[in-house]
Coordinates of N, CA and C in Angstrom, one line a residue:
M1 N -113.5 7.0 -43.5 CA -114.0 5.7 -44.0 C -114.4 5.8 -45.5
N2 N -114.1 4.8 -46.3 CA -114.4 4.8 -47.7 C -115.9 4.6 -47.8
K3 N -116.5 5.4 -48.7 CA -117.9 5.2 -49.0 C -118.1 5.2 -50.5
I4 N -119.1 4.4 -50.9 CA -119.5 4.4 -52.3 C -120.8 5.1 -52.4
N5 N -120.8 6.3 -53.0 CA -122.0 7.0 -53.2 C -122.6 6.6 -54.6
T6 N -123.9 6.4 -54.7 CA -124.4 6.0 -56.0 C -125.5 6.9 -56.4
I7 N -125.6 7.1 -57.7 CA -126.7 7.9 -58.3 C -127.7 6.9 -58.9
T8 N -127.2 5.8 -59.5 CA -128.1 4.8 -60.0 C -128.6 3.8 -58.9
P9 N -129.8 3.3 -59.1 CA -130.3 2.4 -58.1 C -129.6 1.1 -58.0
T10 N -128.9 0.6 -59.1 CA -128.2 -0.6 -59.1 C -126.7 -0.4 -59.3
T11 N -125.9 -1.0 -58.5 CA -124.4 -0.9 -58.6 C -123.9 -2.4 -58.7
T12 N -123.0 -2.6 -59.6 CA -122.4 -3.9 -59.7 C -121.0 -3.9 -59.2
I13 N -120.7 -4.7 -58.2 CA -119.4 -4.8 -57.6 C -118.9 -6.3 -57.8
G14 N -117.9 -6.5 -58.6 CA -117.4 -7.8 -58.9 C -118.6 -8.6 -59.5
Q15 N -119.0 -9.7 -59.0 CA -120.1 -10.4 -59.6 C -121.4 -10.2 -58.8
S16 N -121.4 -9.3 -57.8 CA -122.6 -9.0 -57.1 C -123.3 -7.8 -57.6
E17 N -124.6 -7.8 -57.6 CA -125.4 -6.7 -58.0 C -126.1 -6.2 -56.7
I18 N -125.9 -4.9 -56.4 CA -126.5 -4.4 -55.1 C -127.4 -3.2 -55.5
T19 N -128.6 -3.3 -55.0 CA -129.6 -2.3 -55.3 C -129.7 -1.3 -54.1
L20 N -129.6 0.0 -54.4 CA -129.6 1.1 -53.4 C -130.6 2.1 -53.8
T21 N -131.1 2.8 -52.8 CA -131.9 4.0 -53.1 C -131.0 5.1 -53.5
D22 N -131.6 6.2 -54.0 CA -130.8 7.3 -54.4 C -129.9 7.9 -53.4
E23 N -130.3 7.8 -52.1 CA -129.5 8.5 -51.1 C -128.7 7.5 -50.2
E24 N -128.8 6.2 -50.5 CA -128.0 5.3 -49.7 C -126.6 5.3 -50.0
T25 N -125.8 5.0 -49.0 CA -124.3 4.8 -49.2 C -124.0 3.4 -48.6
L26 N -122.9 2.8 -49.1 CA -122.5 1.5 -48.7 C -121.0 1.5 -48.3
N27 N -120.7 1.0 -47.2 CA -119.3 0.8 -46.8 C -118.6 -0.2 -47.7
V28 N -117.4 0.1 -48.1 CA -116.6 -0.8 -48.9 C -116.5 -2.1 -48.2
E29 N -116.3 -2.1 -46.9 CA -116.2 -3.3 -46.1 C -117.4 -4.2 -46.3
E30 N -118.6 -3.6 -46.4 CA -119.8 -4.4 -46.5 C -119.9 -5.2 -47.9
L31 N -119.1 -4.7 -48.8 CA -119.1 -5.4 -50.1 C -118.3 -6.7 -50.1
L32 N -117.5 -6.9 -49.1 CA -116.6 -8.1 -49.0 C -117.4 -9.2 -48.3
D33 N -117.4 -10.3 -48.8 CA -118.1 -11.5 -48.2 C -117.1 -12.5 -47.6
Y34 N -116.9 -12.5 -46.3 CA -115.9 -13.4 -45.7 C -116.2 -14.8 -46.1
K35 N -117.4 -15.3 -46.0 CA -117.7 -16.7 -46.3 C -117.3 -17.1 -47.7
Q36 N -117.5 -16.2 -48.7 CA -117.1 -16.5 -50.1 C -115.5 -16.5 -50.2
I37 N -114.9 -15.5 -49.6 CA -113.4 -15.4 -49.6 C -112.8 -16.7 -48.9
K38 N -113.4 -17.1 -47.7 CA -112.9 -18.3 -47.0 C -113.1 -19.5 -47.9
K39 N -114.2 -19.6 -48.5 CA -114.5 -20.8 -49.4 C -113.4 -20.9 -50.5
K40 N -113.1 -19.7 -51.1 CA -112.2 -19.6 -52.2 C -110.8 -20.0 -51.7
I41 N -110.4 -19.5 -50.6 CA -109.0 -19.8 -50.0 C -108.9 -21.2 -49.7
D42 N -109.9 -21.8 -49.0 CA -109.9 -23.2 -48.6 C -109.8 -24.1 -49.7
A43 N -110.6 -23.8 -50.8 CA -110.5 -24.7 -52.0 C -109.1 -24.6 -52.7
F44 N -108.5 -23.4 -52.7 CA -107.2 -23.2 -53.3 C -106.2 -24.0 -52.5
V45 N -106.2 -23.9 -51.1 CA -105.2 -24.6 -50.3 C -105.4 -26.1 -50.4
K46 N -106.6 -26.6 -50.4 CA -106.9 -28.0 -50.6 C -106.4 -28.5 -51.9
D47 N -106.6 -27.8 -52.9 CA -106.1 -28.1 -54.3 C -104.6 -28.2 -54.3
L48 N -103.9 -27.3 -53.6 CA -102.4 -27.2 -53.5 C -101.9 -28.5 -52.8
D49 N -102.6 -28.8 -51.7 CA -102.2 -29.9 -50.8 C -102.2 -31.2 -51.6
S50 N -103.1 -31.3 -52.5 CA -103.3 -32.6 -53.3 C -102.4 -32.6 -54.6
N51 N -101.8 -31.4 -54.9 CA -101.0 -31.3 -56.1 C -99.5 -31.7 -55.8
N52 N -99.1 -32.8 -56.4 CA -97.7 -33.2 -56.2 C -96.8 -32.7 -57.3
N53 N -97.3 -32.0 -58.2 CA -96.5 -31.5 -59.4 C -96.0 -30.2 -59.3
L54 N -95.9 -29.6 -58.1 CA -95.4 -28.3 -57.9 C -93.8 -28.4 -57.9
N55 N -93.2 -27.4 -58.5 CA -91.8 -27.3 -58.4 C -91.4 -26.3 -57.2
K56 N -90.4 -26.7 -56.5 CA -89.9 -26.0 -55.3 C -88.6 -25.3 -55.5
K57 N -88.6 -24.0 -55.1 CA -87.3 -23.3 -55.2 C -87.0 -22.7 -53.9
T58 N -85.8 -23.0 -53.3 CA -85.4 -22.6 -52.0 C -84.3 -21.6 -52.0
V59 N -84.4 -20.5 -51.3 CA -83.4 -19.5 -51.2 C -83.1 -19.2 -49.7
E60 N -81.9 -19.2 -49.4 CA -81.4 -18.9 -48.0 C -81.6 -17.3 -47.7
L61 N -82.2 -17.0 -46.6 CA -82.3 -15.6 -46.2 C -81.2 -15.3 -45.2
S62 N -80.4 -14.3 -45.5 CA -79.3 -14.0 -44.6 C -79.5 -12.5 -44.2
G63 N -79.1 -12.2 -43.0 CA -79.2 -10.8 -42.5 C -80.6 -10.4 -42.0
V64 N -81.5 -11.4 -41.9 CA -82.8 -11.0 -41.4 C -83.0 -11.2 -39.9
S65 N -82.2 -12.1 -39.3 CA -82.2 -12.4 -37.9 C -80.9 -13.1 -37.5
T66 N -80.8 -13.3 -36.2 CA -79.6 -13.9 -35.7 C -79.3 -15.3 -36.2
E67 N -80.4 -16.1 -36.5 CA -80.2 -17.4 -36.9 C -80.5 -17.6 -38.4
G68 N -80.8 -16.5 -39.1 CA -81.1 -16.6 -40.5 C -82.5 -17.1 -40.9
G69 N -82.7 -17.5 -42.1 CA -84.0 -17.9 -42.5 C -84.0 -18.6 -43.9
E70 N -85.1 -19.1 -44.3 CA -85.3 -19.8 -45.6 C -86.6 -19.4 -46.2
L71 N -86.5 -19.2 -47.5 CA -87.7 -18.8 -48.4 C -87.9 -19.9 -49.4
N72 N -89.1 -20.4 -49.5 CA -89.4 -21.4 -50.5 C -90.6 -20.9 -51.4
G73 N -90.4 -21.1 -52.7 CA -91.4 -20.7 -53.6 C -91.9 -22.0 -54.3
Y74 N -93.2 -22.1 -54.4 CA -93.8 -23.3 -55.1 C -94.5 -22.9 -56.3
Y75 N -94.1 -23.5 -57.4 CA -94.5 -23.1 -58.8 C -95.3 -24.2 -59.5
S76 N -96.3 -23.8 -60.2 CA -96.9 -24.7 -61.2 C -96.5 -24.2 -62.6
V77 N -95.6 -25.0 -63.2 CA -94.9 -24.5 -64.4 C -94.1 -23.3 -64.0
D78 N -94.4 -22.1 -64.5 CA -93.7 -20.9 -64.1 C -94.5 -20.0 -63.3
E79 N -95.7 -20.4 -62.8 CA -96.6 -19.6 -62.0 C -96.4 -19.8 -60.5
L80 N -96.1 -18.7 -59.8 CA -95.9 -18.8 -58.4 C -97.2 -19.1 -57.7
K81 N -97.4 -20.2 -57.0 CA -98.6 -20.5 -56.3 C -98.6 -20.1 -54.9
Y82 N -97.5 -20.4 -54.2 CA -97.4 -19.9 -52.8 C -95.9 -19.9 -52.3
I83 N -95.7 -19.1 -51.2 CA -94.4 -19.0 -50.6 C -94.5 -19.4 -49.2
T84 N -93.4 -20.0 -48.7 CA -93.3 -20.2 -47.2 C -92.0 -19.5 -46.9
A85 N -92.0 -18.9 -45.7 CA -90.8 -18.2 -45.2 C -90.6 -18.6 -43.7
D86 N -89.4 -19.0 -43.4 CA -89.1 -19.3 -42.0 C -87.9 -18.4 -41.5
I87 N -88.2 -17.6 -40.5 CA -87.2 -16.7 -39.9 C -86.9 -17.2 -38.5
Y88 N -85.6 -17.5 -38.3 CA -85.2 -18.1 -37.0 C -84.4 -17.1 -36.1
G89 N -84.8 -17.2 -34.8 CA -84.1 -16.3 -33.9 C -83.7 -17.1 -32.7
E90 N -83.0 -16.5 -31.8 CA -82.5 -17.2 -30.6 C -83.7 -17.6 -29.6
M91 N -84.7 -16.7 -29.6 CA -85.8 -16.9 -28.7 C -87.1 -17.3 -29.4
G92 N -87.1 -17.7 -30.7 CA -88.3 -18.1 -31.3 C -88.1 -18.1 -32.8
R93 N -89.2 -18.4 -33.5 CA -89.2 -18.4 -35.0 C -90.5 -17.9 -35.6
L94 N -90.4 -17.4 -36.8 CA -91.6 -16.9 -37.5 C -91.8 -17.8 -38.7
H95 N -93.0 -18.2 -39.0 CA -93.3 -19.0 -40.2 C -94.4 -18.2 -40.9
Y96 N -94.2 -18.0 -42.2 CA -95.2 -17.4 -43.1 C -95.6 -18.3 -44.2
K97 N -96.9 -18.3 -44.5 CA -97.4 -19.0 -45.7 C -98.2 -17.9 -46.5
I98 N -97.8 -17.7 -47.8 CA -98.4 -16.7 -48.6 C -99.0 -17.4 -49.8
Y99 N -100.3 -17.4 -50.0 CA -101.0 -18.1 -51.1 C -101.5 -17.1 -52.1
Y100 N -101.2 -17.3 -53.3 CA -101.6 -16.5 -54.4 C -102.9 -17.1 -55.0
V101 N -104.0 -16.8 -54.4 CA -105.3 -17.5 -54.7 C -105.7 -17.2 -56.1
D102 N -105.7 -15.9 -56.5 CA -105.9 -15.5 -57.9 C -105.4 -14.1 -58.0
T103 N -105.6 -13.4 -59.1 CA -105.0 -12.2 -59.4 C -105.5 -11.1 -58.5
S104 N -106.6 -11.3 -57.7 CA -107.0 -10.2 -56.8 C -107.0 -10.6 -55.3
V105 N -106.7 -11.9 -55.0 CA -106.7 -12.4 -53.6 C -105.4 -13.1 -53.3
I106 N -104.8 -12.6 -52.2 CA -103.5 -13.2 -51.6 C -103.8 -13.4 -50.2
F107 N -103.6 -14.6 -49.7 CA -103.8 -15.0 -48.3 C -102.5 -15.1 -47.6
I108 N -102.3 -14.5 -46.4 CA -101.1 -14.5 -45.7 C -101.4 -15.1 -44.2
N109 N -100.6 -16.1 -43.9 CA -100.7 -16.7 -42.5 C -99.4 -16.5 -41.8
K110 N -99.4 -16.0 -40.6 CA -98.2 -15.8 -39.9 C -98.3 -16.5 -38.5
L111 N -97.2 -17.3 -38.2 CA -97.2 -18.1 -37.0 C -95.9 -17.7 -36.3
L112 N -96.0 -17.1 -35.0 CA -94.9 -16.8 -34.2 C -94.8 -17.8 -33.1
V113 N -93.6 -18.4 -33.0 CA -93.4 -19.4 -31.9 C -92.3 -18.9 -31.0
N114 N -92.6 -18.9 -29.7 CA -91.6 -18.4 -28.7 C -91.0 -19.6 -28.0
Y115 N -89.7 -19.5 -27.6 CA -89.0 -20.5 -26.9 C -88.8 -20.2 -25.4
S116 N -88.7 -21.2 -24.6 CA -88.5 -21.0 -23.2 C -87.1 -20.5 -22.9
E117 N -86.1 -20.9 -23.7 CA -84.7 -20.5 -23.5 C -84.2 -20.2 -24.9
P118 N -83.0 -19.6 -24.9 CA -82.4 -19.4 -26.2 C -82.2 -20.8 -26.9
I119 N -82.2 -20.8 -28.2 CA -82.1 -22.1 -29.0 C -80.8 -22.9 -28.7
Y120 N -79.8 -22.2 -28.3 CA -78.5 -22.9 -28.0 C -78.4 -23.5 -26.6
V121 N -79.5 -23.3 -25.8 CA -79.5 -23.9 -24.4 C -80.2 -25.2 -24.5
E122 N -79.5 -26.3 -24.0 CA -80.1 -27.6 -24.1 C -81.4 -27.6 -23.3
G123 N -82.4 -28.3 -23.9 CA -83.7 -28.4 -23.3 C -84.7 -27.3 -23.6
F124 N -84.3 -26.4 -24.5 CA -85.3 -25.3 -24.8 C -86.5 -25.9 -25.4
K125 N -87.7 -25.2 -25.1 CA -89.0 -25.7 -25.6 C -89.8 -24.6 -26.2
E126 N -90.7 -25.0 -27.1 CA -91.6 -24.0 -27.6 C -92.6 -23.8 -26.6
T127 N -92.8 -22.5 -26.2 CA -93.7 -22.2 -25.1 C -95.1 -21.7 -25.5
D128 N -95.1 -20.8 -26.5 CA -96.4 -20.3 -26.9 C -96.4 -20.0 -28.4
Y129 N -97.6 -19.9 -28.9 CA -97.8 -19.6 -30.3 C -98.8 -18.5 -30.5
K130 N -98.5 -17.7 -31.5 CA -99.4 -16.6 -31.9 C -99.6 -16.6 -33.4
E131 N -100.8 -16.8 -33.8 CA -101.1 -16.9 -35.2 C -102.0 -15.7 -35.6
E132 N -101.7 -15.1 -36.8 CA -102.4 -14.1 -37.4 C -102.6 -14.4 -38.9
S133 N -103.7 -14.0 -39.4 CA -103.9 -14.2 -40.9 C -104.5 -12.9 -41.5
Y134 N -104.1 -12.7 -42.7 CA -104.5 -11.5 -43.5 C -104.9 -11.9 -44.9
V135 N -105.7 -11.1 -45.5 CA -106.0 -11.3 -46.9 C -105.9 -10.0 -47.6
I136 N -105.3 -10.1 -48.7 CA -105.2 -8.9 -49.6 C -106.2 -9.1 -50.7
I137 N -107.1 -8.2 -50.8 CA -108.1 -8.2 -51.8 C -108.0 -6.9 -52.6
N138 N -107.7 -7.0 -53.9 CA -107.5 -5.9 -54.8 C -106.6 -4.8 -54.1
D139 N -105.5 -5.3 -53.7 CA -104.4 -4.4 -53.1 C -104.7 -3.7 -51.8
E140 N -105.8 -4.2 -51.1 CA -106.1 -3.7 -49.8 C -106.0 -4.8 -48.8
I141 N -105.4 -4.6 -47.6 CA -105.2 -5.7 -46.7 C -106.3 -5.7 -45.6
Y142 N -106.7 -6.9 -45.3 CA -107.8 -7.0 -44.3 C -107.4 -8.1 -43.3
N143 N -107.8 -7.9 -42.0 CA -107.7 -9.0 -41.1 C -108.6 -10.1 -41.6
Y144 N -108.1 -11.4 -41.5 CA -108.9 -12.5 -42.0 C -109.8 -13.0 -40.9
N145 N -110.9 -12.4 -40.8 CA -111.9 -12.7 -39.8 C -113.3 -12.4 -40.4
D146 N -114.4 -12.8 -39.7 CA -115.7 -12.6 -40.3 C -116.0 -11.1 -40.6
K147 N -115.3 -10.2 -40.0 CA -115.6 -8.8 -40.3 C -114.7 -8.2 -41.4
L148 N -113.6 -8.9 -41.7 CA -112.7 -8.4 -42.7 C -112.3 -7.0 -42.5
D149 N -111.8 -6.7 -41.2 CA -111.4 -5.3 -40.9 C -110.3 -4.9 -41.7
I150 N -110.3 -3.7 -42.3 CA -109.2 -3.2 -43.1 C -108.0 -2.9 -42.2
V151 N -106.8 -3.2 -42.7 CA -105.6 -2.9 -42.0 C -104.9 -1.7 -42.7
N152 N -104.5 -0.7 -41.9 CA -103.9 0.4 -42.5 C -102.5 0.7 -41.7
G153 N -101.9 1.7 -42.2 CA -100.7 2.2 -41.5 C -99.5 1.3 -41.6
E154 N -98.7 1.2 -40.5 CA -97.4 0.5 -40.5 C -97.6 -1.0 -40.8
V155 N -98.6 -1.6 -40.2 CA -98.8 -3.0 -40.4 C -99.1 -3.3 -41.9
A156 N -99.9 -2.6 -42.5 CA -100.2 -2.8 -44.0 C -98.9 -2.5 -44.8
D157 N -98.2 -1.5 -44.5 CA -97.0 -1.1 -45.2 C -95.9 -2.3 -45.0
K158 N -95.8 -2.8 -43.8 CA -94.9 -3.9 -43.5 C -95.2 -5.1 -44.4
Y159 N -96.5 -5.5 -44.5 CA -96.8 -6.7 -45.2 C -96.7 -6.5 -46.7
I160 N -97.0 -5.4 -47.2 CA -96.8 -5.1 -48.6 C -95.3 -5.1 -49.0
A161 N -94.5 -4.5 -48.2 CA -93.1 -4.5 -48.4 C -92.5 -5.9 -48.3
M162 N -92.9 -6.7 -47.3 CA -92.4 -8.0 -47.1 C -92.8 -8.9 -48.4
L163 N -94.0 -8.7 -48.8 CA -94.5 -9.5 -50.0 C -93.7 -9.2 -51.2
Q164 N -93.5 -7.9 -51.5 CA -92.7 -7.5 -52.6 C -91.3 -8.0 -52.5
E165 N -90.7 -7.9 -51.3 CA -89.3 -8.4 -51.1 C -89.2 -9.9 -51.4
Y166 N -90.1 -10.7 -50.8 CA -90.1 -12.1 -51.0 C -90.3 -12.5 -52.4
E167 N -91.3 -11.9 -53.1 CA -91.5 -12.1 -54.5 C -90.2 -11.9 -55.4
Q168 N -89.6 -10.8 -55.1 CA -88.4 -10.4 -55.8 C -87.3 -11.4 -55.5
I169 N -87.1 -11.8 -54.3 CA -86.0 -12.8 -53.9 C -86.3 -14.1 -54.6
I170 N -87.5 -14.6 -54.4 CA -87.8 -16.0 -54.9 C -87.8 -16.0 -56.5
D171 N -88.3 -14.9 -57.1 CA -88.4 -14.9 -58.6 C -87.1 -14.7 -59.2
H172 N -86.2 -13.9 -58.5 CA -85.0 -13.5 -59.2 C -83.8 -14.0 -58.4
D173 N -84.0 -14.7 -57.3 CA -82.9 -15.3 -56.6 C -81.9 -14.2 -56.2
M174 N -82.4 -13.0 -55.8 CA -81.6 -11.9 -55.5 C -81.3 -11.8 -54.0
V175 N -80.4 -12.6 -53.5 CA -80.0 -12.6 -52.1 C -78.6 -12.1 -52.0
N176 N -78.4 -11.2 -51.1 CA -77.0 -10.7 -50.9 C -76.2 -11.7 -50.0
K177 N -75.4 -12.5 -50.7 CA -74.7 -13.5 -50.0 C -73.3 -13.2 -49.4
D178 N -72.9 -11.9 -49.7 CA -71.6 -11.6 -49.2 C -71.7 -11.0 -47.8
N179 N -70.6 -10.7 -47.2 CA -70.6 -10.2 -45.8 C -71.0 -8.8 -45.6
N180 N -71.2 -8.0 -46.7 CA -71.6 -6.6 -46.6 C -73.1 -6.6 -46.3
K181 N -73.4 -5.7 -45.3 CA -74.8 -5.6 -45.0 C -75.2 -4.2 -45.5
D182 N -76.4 -4.1 -46.2 CA -76.9 -2.8 -46.6 C -77.9 -2.3 -45.6
D183 N -78.3 -1.1 -45.7 CA -79.2 -0.5 -44.8 C -80.5 -1.2 -44.7
N184 N -81.0 -1.7 -45.8 CA -82.3 -2.4 -45.9 C -82.3 -3.6 -45.0
K185 N -81.2 -4.4 -45.0 CA -81.2 -5.6 -44.2 C -81.2 -5.3 -42.7
D186 N -80.5 -4.2 -42.3 CA -80.6 -3.8 -40.9 C -82.0 -3.4 -40.5
D187 N -82.7 -2.7 -41.4 CA -84.1 -2.2 -41.2 C -85.0 -3.4 -41.1
N188 N -84.8 -4.5 -41.9 CA -85.6 -5.6 -41.9 C -85.6 -6.3 -40.5
K189 N -84.5 -6.2 -39.8 CA -84.4 -6.9 -38.5 C -85.5 -6.4 -37.5
D190 N -86.0 -5.1 -37.7 CA -87.0 -4.6 -36.9 C -88.3 -5.4 -37.1
D191 N -88.5 -5.9 -38.3 CA -89.7 -6.7 -38.5 C -89.7 -8.0 -37.7
Y192 N -88.6 -8.5 -37.3 CA -88.5 -9.8 -36.6 C -87.9 -9.6 -35.2
K193 N -88.0 -8.4 -34.6 CA -87.4 -8.1 -33.3 C -87.9 -9.0 -32.2
D194 N -89.1 -9.6 -32.4 CA -89.7 -10.4 -31.3 C -88.9 -11.7 -31.1
I195 N -88.2 -12.2 -32.2 CA -87.5 -13.4 -32.1 C -86.0 -13.3 -32.1
I196 N -85.5 -12.2 -32.4 CA -84.1 -12.0 -32.5 C -83.4 -12.0 -31.2
D197 N -83.9 -11.3 -30.2 CA -83.3 -11.1 -28.9 C -83.6 -12.3 -28.0

């Protein structure tokens, strides 16, 4: 567990000043204020929802699942404000919203929708939904809940890699549109295995 040890009685973290005794330690997680982060994210999303001046860039995602996908980047002038990604499979779909709140905060919302039957069967229905949200604060990933639990390991690595890939694709329009599949595209299918089969 990360600890901040202090020699001085007052430590400044961001805009907050915290007073500690000489022997106190403070968990990094305790420095994060969920209510303030939520307020910041909610205000950002509300502002985006009322902004009709965003430019949209759409890129087809191929090789990520059996039914493909689509990536949308929304820009204010040349600044990327948020990304949506839809990954389609035979038995469900994934929808991501990624908001670039500021230089130190990125909000990620993931919605997994499962189908009752494969998409090509007449009468298939959406059966259940699973939603997860994460927030990246100063390059660390946290579950977006009142505890802001830190996320480590494979899950954190997956989201960092996904974010970097989506940014690269949407900013540089770098999608492999030919029939050749590279190793990375086959590896990416593991990220969406819940909806591919």
